Each structure stands twice: as structure tokens, then as C-alpha cells.
PDB file of C-alpha atoms in Angstrom:
ATOM      1  CA  UNK A   1     -22.094  17.722   3.230  1.00  0.00           C
ATOM      2  CA  UNK A   2     -23.525  15.628  -0.654  1.00  0.00           C
ATOM      3  CA  UNK A   3     -24.852  17.299  -4.246  1.00  0.00           C
ATOM      4  CA  UNK A   4     -27.712  15.515  -5.283  1.00  0.00           C
ATOM      5  CA  UNK A   5     -28.320  15.575  -8.857  1.00  0.00           C
ATOM      6  CA  UNK A   6     -30.553  12.431  -9.979  1.00  0.00           C
ATOM      7  CA  UNK A   7     -30.222   9.714  -8.159  1.00  0.00           C
ATOM      8  CA  UNK A   8     -26.739   9.783  -8.051  1.00  0.00           C
ATOM      9  CA  UNK A   9     -25.295  10.931  -4.448  1.00  0.00           C
ATOM     10  CA  UNK A  10     -21.460  12.758  -4.232  1.00  0.00           C
ATOM     11  CA  UNK A  11     -19.900  11.942  -0.320  1.00  0.00           C
ATOM     12  CA  UNK A  12     -17.695  13.646   0.492  1.00  0.00           C
ATOM     13  CA  UNK A  13     -13.989  12.254   2.082  1.00  0.00           C
ATOM     14  CA  UNK A  14     -15.072   9.108   3.930  1.00  0.00           C
ATOM     15  CA  UNK A  15     -12.161   7.098   5.863  1.00  0.00           C
ATOM     16  CA  UNK A  16     -14.527   3.379   6.078  1.00  0.00           C
ATOM     17  CA  UNK A  17     -13.308   2.457   2.073  1.00  0.00           C
ATOM     18  CA  UNK A  18      -9.722   3.448   3.012  1.00  0.00           C
ATOM     19  CA  UNK A  19      -8.119   5.342   5.734  1.00  0.00           C
ATOM     20  CA  UNK A  20      -5.538   7.000   3.221  1.00  0.00           C
ATOM     21  CA  UNK A  21      -8.522   9.215   2.454  1.00  0.00           C
ATOM     22  CA  UNK A  22      -9.952   8.723  -0.769  1.00  0.00           C
ATOM     23  CA  UNK A  23     -11.922  12.109  -1.629  1.00  0.00           C
ATOM     24  CA  UNK A  24     -14.871  11.424  -3.420  1.00  0.00           C
ATOM     25  CA  UNK A  25     -17.403   8.574  -3.544  1.00  0.00           C
ATOM     26  CA  UNK A  26     -19.899   8.492  -6.083  1.00  0.00           C
ATOM     27  CA  UNK A  27     -22.684   6.594  -5.320  1.00  0.00           C
ATOM     28  CA  UNK A  28     -24.339   5.254  -8.959  1.00  0.00           C
ATOM     29  CA  UNK A  29     -28.220   4.077  -9.710  1.00  0.00           C
ATOM     30  CA  UNK A  30     -28.014   4.543  -5.751  1.00  0.00           C
ATOM     31  CA  UNK A  31     -30.963   6.146  -3.588  1.00  0.00           C
ATOM     32  CA  UNK A  32     -28.523   8.414  -1.081  1.00  0.00           C
ATOM     33  CA  UNK A  33     -27.420   6.008   1.331  1.00  0.00           C
ATOM     34  CA  UNK A  34     -27.434   8.458   5.096  1.00  0.00           C
ATOM     35  CA  UNK A  35     -24.145   9.548   6.719  1.00  0.00           C
ATOM     36  CA  UNK A  36     -24.929   7.233   9.732  1.00  0.00           C
ATOM     37  CA  UNK A  37     -25.676   3.745   7.961  1.00  0.00           C
ATOM     38  CA  UNK A  38     -22.782   4.599   5.490  1.00  0.00           C
ATOM     39  CA  UNK A  39     -20.473   4.433   8.851  1.00  0.00           C
ATOM     40  CA  UNK A  40     -22.097   1.278  10.140  1.00  0.00           C
ATOM     41  CA  UNK A  41     -22.478  -0.907   6.505  1.00  0.00           C
ATOM     42  CA  UNK A  42     -19.292   0.594   5.359  1.00  0.00           C
ATOM     43  CA  UNK A  43     -19.097   0.525   1.134  1.00  0.00           C
ATOM     44  CA  UNK A  44     -18.941  -2.845   0.718  1.00  0.00           C
ATOM     45  CA  UNK A  45     -22.059  -3.925   2.960  1.00  0.00           C
ATOM     46  CA  UNK A  46     -24.289  -2.509   0.003  1.00  0.00           C
ATOM     47  CA  UNK A  47     -26.012  -4.706  -2.142  1.00  0.00           C
ATOM     48  CA  UNK A  48     -24.424  -6.400  -5.507  1.00  0.00           C
ATOM     49  CA  UNK A  49     -21.475  -4.308  -4.399  1.00  0.00           C
ATOM     50  CA  UNK A  50     -18.425  -3.484  -6.579  1.00  0.00           C
ATOM     51  CA  UNK A  51     -15.988  -0.678  -6.100  1.00  0.00           C
ATOM     52  CA  UNK A  52     -14.273   0.960  -8.717  1.00  0.00           C
ATOM     53  CA  UNK A  53     -11.452   2.664  -8.996  1.00  0.00           C
ATOM     54  CA  UNK A  54     -11.663   5.381 -11.700  1.00  0.00           C
ATOM     55  CA  UNK A  55      -8.108   7.043 -11.655  1.00  0.00           C
ATOM     56  CA  UNK A  56      -8.625  10.077 -13.477  1.00  0.00           C
ATOM     57  CA  UNK A  57      -5.790  11.456 -15.423  1.00  0.00           C
ATOM     58  CA  UNK A  58      -4.071  13.441 -18.173  1.00  0.00           C
ATOM     59  CA  UNK A  59      -1.468  14.976 -20.305  1.00  0.00           C
ATOM     60  CA  UNK A  60      -2.068  19.079 -20.334  1.00  0.00           C
ATOM     61  CA  UNK A  61      -1.612  19.781 -16.587  1.00  0.00           C
ATOM     62  CA  UNK A  62      -0.719  23.334 -15.948  1.00  0.00           C
ATOM     63  CA  UNK A  63       1.992  23.166 -12.779  1.00  0.00           C
ATOM     64  CA  UNK A  64       3.812  20.160 -14.541  1.00  0.00           C
ATOM     65  CA  UNK A  65       2.440  18.688 -18.198  1.00  0.00           C
ATOM     66  CA  UNK A  66       2.512  15.210 -18.942  1.00  0.00           C
ATOM     67  CA  UNK A  67       3.248  14.344 -15.271  1.00  0.00           C
ATOM     68  CA  UNK A  68       0.909  11.554 -14.299  1.00  0.00           C
ATOM     69  CA  UNK A  69       3.620  10.190 -16.838  1.00  0.00           C
ATOM     70  CA  UNK A  70       7.224  11.149 -15.818  1.00  0.00           C
ATOM     71  CA  UNK A  71       9.980   8.230 -14.665  1.00  0.00           C
ATOM     72  CA  UNK A  72       9.338   7.657 -10.408  1.00  0.00           C
ATOM     73  CA  UNK A  73      11.649   5.491  -9.347  1.00  0.00           C
ATOM     74  CA  UNK A  74      12.408   3.698 -12.516  1.00  0.00           C
ATOM     75  CA  UNK A  75       8.220   3.739 -13.487  1.00  0.00           C
ATOM     76  CA  UNK A  76       5.271   5.903 -14.195  1.00  0.00           C
ATOM     77  CA  UNK A  77       3.297   7.998 -11.878  1.00  0.00           C
ATOM     78  CA  UNK A  78       0.430   6.492 -13.016  1.00  0.00           C
ATOM     79  CA  UNK A  79       1.970   2.892 -12.767  1.00  0.00           C
ATOM     80  CA  UNK A  80       2.743   3.335  -8.673  1.00  0.00           C
ATOM     81  CA  UNK A  81      -1.181   4.471  -8.687  1.00  0.00           C
ATOM     82  CA  UNK A  82      -2.032   1.898 -10.542  1.00  0.00           C
ATOM     83  CA  UNK A  83      -0.218  -0.681  -8.254  1.00  0.00           C
ATOM     84  CA  UNK A  84      -0.956   1.037  -4.599  1.00  0.00           C
ATOM     85  CA  UNK A  85      -4.821   0.329  -5.996  1.00  0.00           C
ATOM     86  CA  UNK A  86      -4.075  -3.098  -7.517  1.00  0.00           C
ATOM     87  CA  UNK A  87      -3.031  -3.848  -3.301  1.00  0.00           C
ATOM     88  CA  UNK A  88      -6.327  -2.334  -2.649  1.00  0.00           C
ATOM     89  CA  UNK A  89      -9.284  -5.468  -0.820  1.00  0.00           C
ATOM     90  CA  UNK A  90     -12.324  -2.631  -1.454  1.00  0.00           C
ATOM     91  CA  UNK A  91     -11.485  -2.147  -5.305  1.00  0.00           C
ATOM     92  CA  UNK A  92     -12.983  -4.572  -7.573  1.00  0.00           C
ATOM     93  CA  UNK A  93     -11.786  -2.971 -10.999  1.00  0.00           C
ATOM     94  CA  UNK A  94      -9.476   0.034 -11.448  1.00  0.00           C
ATOM     95  CA  UNK A  95     -10.315   2.058 -15.141  1.00  0.00           C
ATOM     96  CA  UNK A  96      -7.456   5.307 -16.279  1.00  0.00           C
ATOM     97  CA  UNK A  97     -10.060   7.602 -17.168  1.00  0.00           C
ATOM     98  CA  UNK A  98      -8.896  10.297 -19.645  1.00  0.00           C
ATOM     99  CA  UNK A  99      -9.992  12.421 -22.569  1.00  0.00           C
ATOM    100  CA  UNK A 100     -10.367  11.462 -26.127  1.00  0.00           C
ATOM    101  CA  UNK A 101      -7.664  14.393 -26.738  1.00  0.00           C
ATOM    102  CA  UNK A 102      -5.003  14.074 -28.976  1.00  0.00           C
ATOM    103  CA  UNK A 103      -2.956  15.101 -25.990  1.00  0.00           C
ATOM    104  CA  UNK A 104      -3.351  12.784 -23.721  1.00  0.00           C
ATOM    105  CA  UNK A 105      -3.156   9.657 -26.584  1.00  0.00           C
ATOM    106  CA  UNK A 106       0.470   8.570 -24.707  1.00  0.00           C
ATOM    107  CA  UNK A 107      -1.900   7.986 -21.125  1.00  0.00           C
ATOM    108  CA  UNK A 108      -4.156   6.085 -23.225  1.00  0.00           C
ATOM    109  CA  UNK A 109      -1.021   3.979 -25.506  1.00  0.00           C
ATOM    110  CA  UNK A 110       0.922   2.813 -22.048  1.00  0.00           C
ATOM    111  CA  UNK A 111      -2.761   1.457 -20.437  1.00  0.00           C
ATOM    112  CA  UNK A 112      -2.427   0.016 -23.520  1.00  0.00           C
ATOM    113  CA  UNK A 113       0.721  -1.287 -23.138  1.00  0.00           C
ATOM    114  CA  UNK A 114       0.226  -2.227 -19.666  1.00  0.00           C
ATOM    115  CA  UNK A 115      -3.082  -4.038 -19.963  1.00  0.00           C
ATOM    116  CA  UNK A 116      -4.545  -1.632 -17.808  1.00  0.00           C
ATOM    117  CA  UNK A 117      -8.071  -0.403 -18.453  1.00  0.00           C
ATOM    118  CA  UNK A 118      -9.363   3.267 -20.248  1.00  0.00           C
ATOM    119  CA  UNK A 119     -12.068   4.779 -21.030  1.00  0.00           C
ATOM    120  CA  UNK A 120     -12.286   8.016 -22.818  1.00  0.00           C
ATOM    121  CA  UNK A 121     -14.056  11.318 -22.776  1.00  0.00           C
ATOM    122  CA  UNK A 122     -14.662  15.121 -23.322  1.00  0.00           C
ATOM    123  CA  UNK A 123     -11.723  16.685 -22.264  1.00  0.00           C
ATOM    124  CA  UNK A 124     -14.037  19.556 -20.510  1.00  0.00           C
ATOM    125  CA  UNK A 125     -16.811  16.726 -19.058  1.00  0.00           C
ATOM    126  CA  UNK A 126     -15.042  15.519 -16.276  1.00  0.00           C
ATOM    127  CA  UNK A 127     -18.494  14.611 -14.407  1.00  0.00           C
ATOM    128  CA  UNK A 128     -19.273  13.753 -17.412  1.00  0.00           C
ATOM    129  CA  UNK A 129     -16.409  11.018 -18.131  1.00  0.00           C
ATOM    130  CA  UNK A 130     -16.616   9.621 -14.701  1.00  0.00           C
ATOM    131  CA  UNK A 131     -20.031   8.827 -15.008  1.00  0.00           C
ATOM    132  CA  UNK A 132     -19.625   7.852 -18.479  1.00  0.00           C
ATOM    133  CA  UNK A 133     -16.633   5.173 -17.107  1.00  0.00           C
ATOM    134  CA  UNK A 134     -18.929   4.413 -14.024  1.00  0.00           C
ATOM    135  CA  UNK A 135     -21.787   3.450 -15.928  1.00  0.00           C
ATOM    136  CA  UNK A 136     -19.895   1.253 -18.891  1.00  0.00           C
ATOM    137  CA  UNK A 137     -18.069  -0.176 -15.654  1.00  0.00           C
ATOM    138  CA  UNK A 138     -22.285  -1.153 -14.439  1.00  0.00           C
ATOM    139  CA  UNK A 139     -20.560  -0.536 -10.821  1.00  0.00           C
ATOM    140  CA  UNK A 140     -23.016   0.219  -7.971  1.00  0.00           C
ATOM    141  CA  UNK A 141     -20.080   2.908  -6.498  1.00  0.00           C
ATOM    142  CA  UNK A 142     -17.115   4.135  -7.293  1.00  0.00           C
ATOM    143  CA  UNK A 143     -14.285   6.529  -6.528  1.00  0.00           C
ATOM    144  CA  UNK A 144     -12.171   8.894  -8.587  1.00  0.00           C
ATOM    145  CA  UNK A 145      -8.748   8.489  -8.218  1.00  0.00           C
ATOM    146  CA  UNK A 146      -5.736  11.536  -8.861  1.00  0.00           C
ATOM    147  CA  UNK A 147      -3.489   9.661 -11.326  1.00  0.00           C
ATOM    148  CA  UNK A 148      -0.854  11.866  -9.166  1.00  0.00           C
ATOM    149  CA  UNK A 149      -1.186  10.209  -5.754  1.00  0.00           C
ATOM    150  CA  UNK A 150       1.321   7.458  -6.013  1.00  0.00           C
ATOM    151  CA  UNK A 151       1.103   6.961  -2.405  1.00  0.00           C
ATOM    152  CA  UNK A 152      -1.933   5.856  -1.869  1.00  0.00           C
ATOM    153  CA  UNK A 153      -2.578   3.706   0.123  1.00  0.00           C
TER     154      UNK A 153
END
């Protein structure tokens, strides 16, 4: 199932990028590529393709506020996500995307302290934040990764 608006196409789960199941791939500034073509070429077969991993993180979780910075085995969850993504051979760049709300300042501080690229945008416009991040980074395509998924592979 695909959702297209302008020349941007959202593809549901596709396992060519990682076998574990990144759950979304967004093609920015690309024509629609049919699923059968993706299966034969793979994402990195696209001309000039560099996969940007955009890690979605916010402090305002309803069930467990601040969970992305909660420690797990001595490191915040967000750091584990970054470490795991840095090992992915299909990912060329990693950016943490959070809101520009004051409540998300601890995420920005963490990223600055760790030397992790950061993008900030409107708390209520998640899709707009992702698109702005992709455009800012000049990404041909990107994957959305949840900041509270420390076991991603």
C-alpha cells in the first residue's frame, strides 16, 4: 500500500533494507518506483541513493515520559539506537529528529554532547519535520526509525 502526495511516496514495510523490519521508507524527490523494481534493484541500487536514517525522538511520551533518554545497560535508549544504526551497511547518515518544543531540549543537549546530527521542527507536524529533515540533508530516500527501539538491527 502506498500513499503518494506530490512526488513523494511512502512505502509500507519492505525488508530489502534491513531484515529486521524498518517499518517505513519515504522516497523524497523521486518518481514512484514499483514494488517489483524495489525487489530486484534494492534501495541502494537507485542512482545517487544514500539512505538517511531519521530517528524520531520526543520526551512527551504519554505512557513513559522521557523514555528515549532512560538508561538501559548504562546508556540512554537513544544512544543504543544510534549505535545499532551506525552498524547498518545500508545507512549513509543518521539524524535525530525532534521537536522545537522546550520539553525536547534534553534530546538536543544529548545529541550535541554525543556529536549526533539533529533536526528540530514543529511538535505537531511529524511528517513536515521528516520532510524538512530529508530536504535539509539532501536525502534521496530515508527510513524512519523510532528512538525507543534499542534492539533494531
